[in-house]
């Protein structure tokens, strides 16, 4: 990419732009390359035939190498240093408002931190990782299809070895797992995870035990909705939740995801799962929650979306936004009140709002994380988190994963997968070498619950005439008001805070598991009463 | 991209690879970048929301700049020169077989030619063109939707101005239009186009006049097939014609196209057009013909698909392959014999093979090029070719296009578009600044007819027991034999010949319009007899 820098230096001599602007131009080109990478990833999952995998891996490796060189180049650090020097002069001159000063400070600090991280990695490792990720993804797909963990394990071993090397090269004052988890959850530690998760590890199995003995109203078994009806319901949902098809589109992929490909280009995927008639609908709600968050990030105020403050706070915070829409909104009683007729028309065996509500909240543990409900979801995450910590910190062998997985499922959920495809091969993450990512999902539940408490108080104070203002708004189809609140209280921060700081700022309290447990218990009570 | 060259130079010092191999590595990386560009283009047409256009334009501009710098760099020419020097030594040593010697010679000559072309273009022009193409595409879509040529004309003016600059910078001993047409049809000239097209300009309207007076058996008007049925027929067609879903996939786009994204990654698009029940089926046949050609190019023998000899001979030759499958095969009587039951089952108003055959060959002129049949297709092309030659060579004004278009349609086809969306805005090509491309379509008809003649002789000589061996094979579902013939007589040449040389080599005769006219007249006779 050196020639780009050269071209740019020539420009910068012609136009005497401020150092800040020059840095912004550089970041913009980095972001262009990064978003090209994302587009290749999107295509890999939505349109590419399997034969394209190896060439795609080379394309991604090439871009990864360019991006890495660009993000750790001398020219780049000089641009950051120049912007810092300029910033010092601006501060001294007193021309900056306190707010702009803080934003600039935080942007520069994050750029320095990210730069240090990139610079510490050897280029060869970055290339190897990119190739190993493409290879891992391809092997995982094969292994999952053929239900043969051994087809995937060599690729996973290579990814683990490379990630350990990565943590070593980064040499942060953290453990290996903590180091790898930083990009997903800045400042996370093993002890904080332990502190947040241990009340759940105790209480969730108890709650599961409580509902296990419910006398459930029998529902017609093995019902399904045809693909067309499911797609229609999802389209209706997106339309009601304000989708602008000019800036967002939907496709199919084996694992639903949401991705941003440009400042006005938001994509999401879903999938139809046979025998899981609500799966596609909730995947749509979930991924749209992610997308709404990305759409709400402060891109306007910071030149395009290339600056750190324009990026997501953390994956946990990201997940809190998808879970808010999926669980707090779409799985609520008031949502069922509005929607049950449409589901009935589509062919669902429901004759009342309560029927649909119970279908949406079975509270029965299963083996699949993505299909899990709020009550058992956390247990799926704890199992993955514990296993990956063991792999990275305590030398658990890759070949022991299936056994370890099944043992923990038996213990926490009382279930055993029939095979590895529905067991330890079910998720894509490890196939791409993502370790330290899984806890974000559970942190998302905790954050969503704590933010919902704050939202409730705030909406009441601001005149929404109900003691349950969130449900009141859902019942009247006014989800736009919820989105507005999230935009102004949560989405607007980007990386100016970490997720714990953000939660404390919004809720006035340190993040804990208790709002989530309280929310769950209340929902269980309500479901019990309505049976 | 300089650092890539540097990394590569370091490798080359460690591994003392031959200059030929070093050049191959460089070409491979160029091809990786080029195929990333193609992937962005694919996505732009199949999945991108309209809001993504501007950022996509910047991504494409960035890649275009990189590719241009890469293809015109000092390092690159040094690699070519080193490979040439090495080649001279090899020739003197007598170690090379005559065949390898010829291949190497041709590869190097084409690389030098392409290099000279890239080097002559200013980087700023390359960037401006990339942006203008993205902008043009976006404006064209808007103008077509709103049926307002004036929304598109400023973008088209800019593209024309930039293309004229391009021809000037290339300063070849050719006219502007000829220069721009070279990448599509190497060695094409205005006078040769005139020579090939003028018999058609005279004879096609006469033939059209002849069939205009046919007494046609009335068909239920305004029939259509639902989208699902059309998709099913297209899937059946691809399955019968040997699609391997491991290396190819299908999507929807406003304008059907075929594109290669990697050595084992072939894509095609189609679309459902309301009221045009056969459109999607024939678009599939057509694009699959393109794809089969790309799949048959000599990639194996020339290190991946990065060398010139692994690329298509010309767009005219490319088109001959799509037209062979679409028209010579799928619109033949023997194909209708095999398929009419399936169309009847899908809901088409056909009670016999002849019914379907006539539906597939209406021989009624229309306003839409893509939907045109073989008889009038050439006239659509002549109109576009004449207009773009006027625009580039004779100062026709952009704003005069709609009038000029409509005048020529009246004169040659006896029809007038109701609006510009079905008139001069119907095709995508000019929106991306593709001038000199349109004649390829008509050359494709001529080449396909002349190659079919040669194929017929050859198959008879090789023991296919029929005087109409192509139809005999279609009737028995043995299209694989036709493909084999094309693979070994046509696909295998890549850029080792130009299209006229290839046709002469295969058919023993200089390319002319007469095999195509003879084919048309015979088909018209046959259709007339069967009415």
PDB file of C-alpha atoms in Angstrom, chain B residues 4 48 83 126 134 142 165 195 204 252 307-308 313 329 353 358 385 408 420 464-465 499 502:
ATOM      1  CA  UNK B   4       4.008  -6.887  -1.921  1.00  0.00           C
ATOM      2  CA  UNK B  48     -25.955  -4.460  -2.388  1.00  0.00           C
ATOM      3  CA  UNK B  83      11.385 -13.614 -18.288  1.00  0.00           C
ATOM      4  CA  UNK B 126      -7.884   5.286 -14.128  1.00  0.00           C
ATOM      5  CA  UNK B 134     -19.839   3.368 -10.337  1.00  0.00           C
ATOM      6  CA  UNK B 142     -32.244   5.602 -11.253  1.00  0.00           C
ATOM      7  CA  UNK B 165      -9.076  10.763 -23.065  1.00  0.00           C
ATOM      8  CA  UNK B 195     -17.775  -5.687 -44.111  1.00  0.00           C
ATOM      9  CA  UNK B 204     -32.217  -9.294 -41.996  1.00  0.00           C
ATOM     10  CA  UNK B 252     -30.653 -12.743  -9.302  1.00  0.00           C
ATOM     11  CA  UNK B 307      -1.540 -15.867 -17.681  1.00  0.00           C
ATOM     12  CA  UNK B 308      -2.921 -14.320 -20.870  1.00  0.00           C
ATOM     13  CA  UNK B 313      -9.992 -15.143 -26.839  1.00  0.00           C
ATOM     14  CA  UNK B 329     -29.192 -25.902 -28.696  1.00  0.00           C
ATOM     15  CA  UNK B 353     -43.199 -30.092 -29.316  1.00  0.00           C
ATOM     16  CA  UNK B 358     -42.727 -21.870 -32.058  1.00  0.00           C
ATOM     17  CA  UNK B 385     -22.899  -0.054 -32.655  1.00  0.00           C
ATOM     18  CA  UNK B 408     -33.170   3.802 -36.129  1.00  0.00           C
ATOM     19  CA  UNK B 420     -36.469   5.671 -22.909  1.00  0.00           C
ATOM     20  CA  UNK B 464     -22.166 -39.605 -35.236  1.00  0.00           C
ATOM     21  CA  UNK B 465     -24.753 -41.405 -37.273  1.00  0.00           C
ATOM     22  CA  UNK B 499     -11.156 -14.780 -32.799  1.00  0.00           C
ATOM     23  CA  UNK B 502      -9.509 -19.226 -34.287  1.00  0.00           C
TER      24      UNK B 502
END
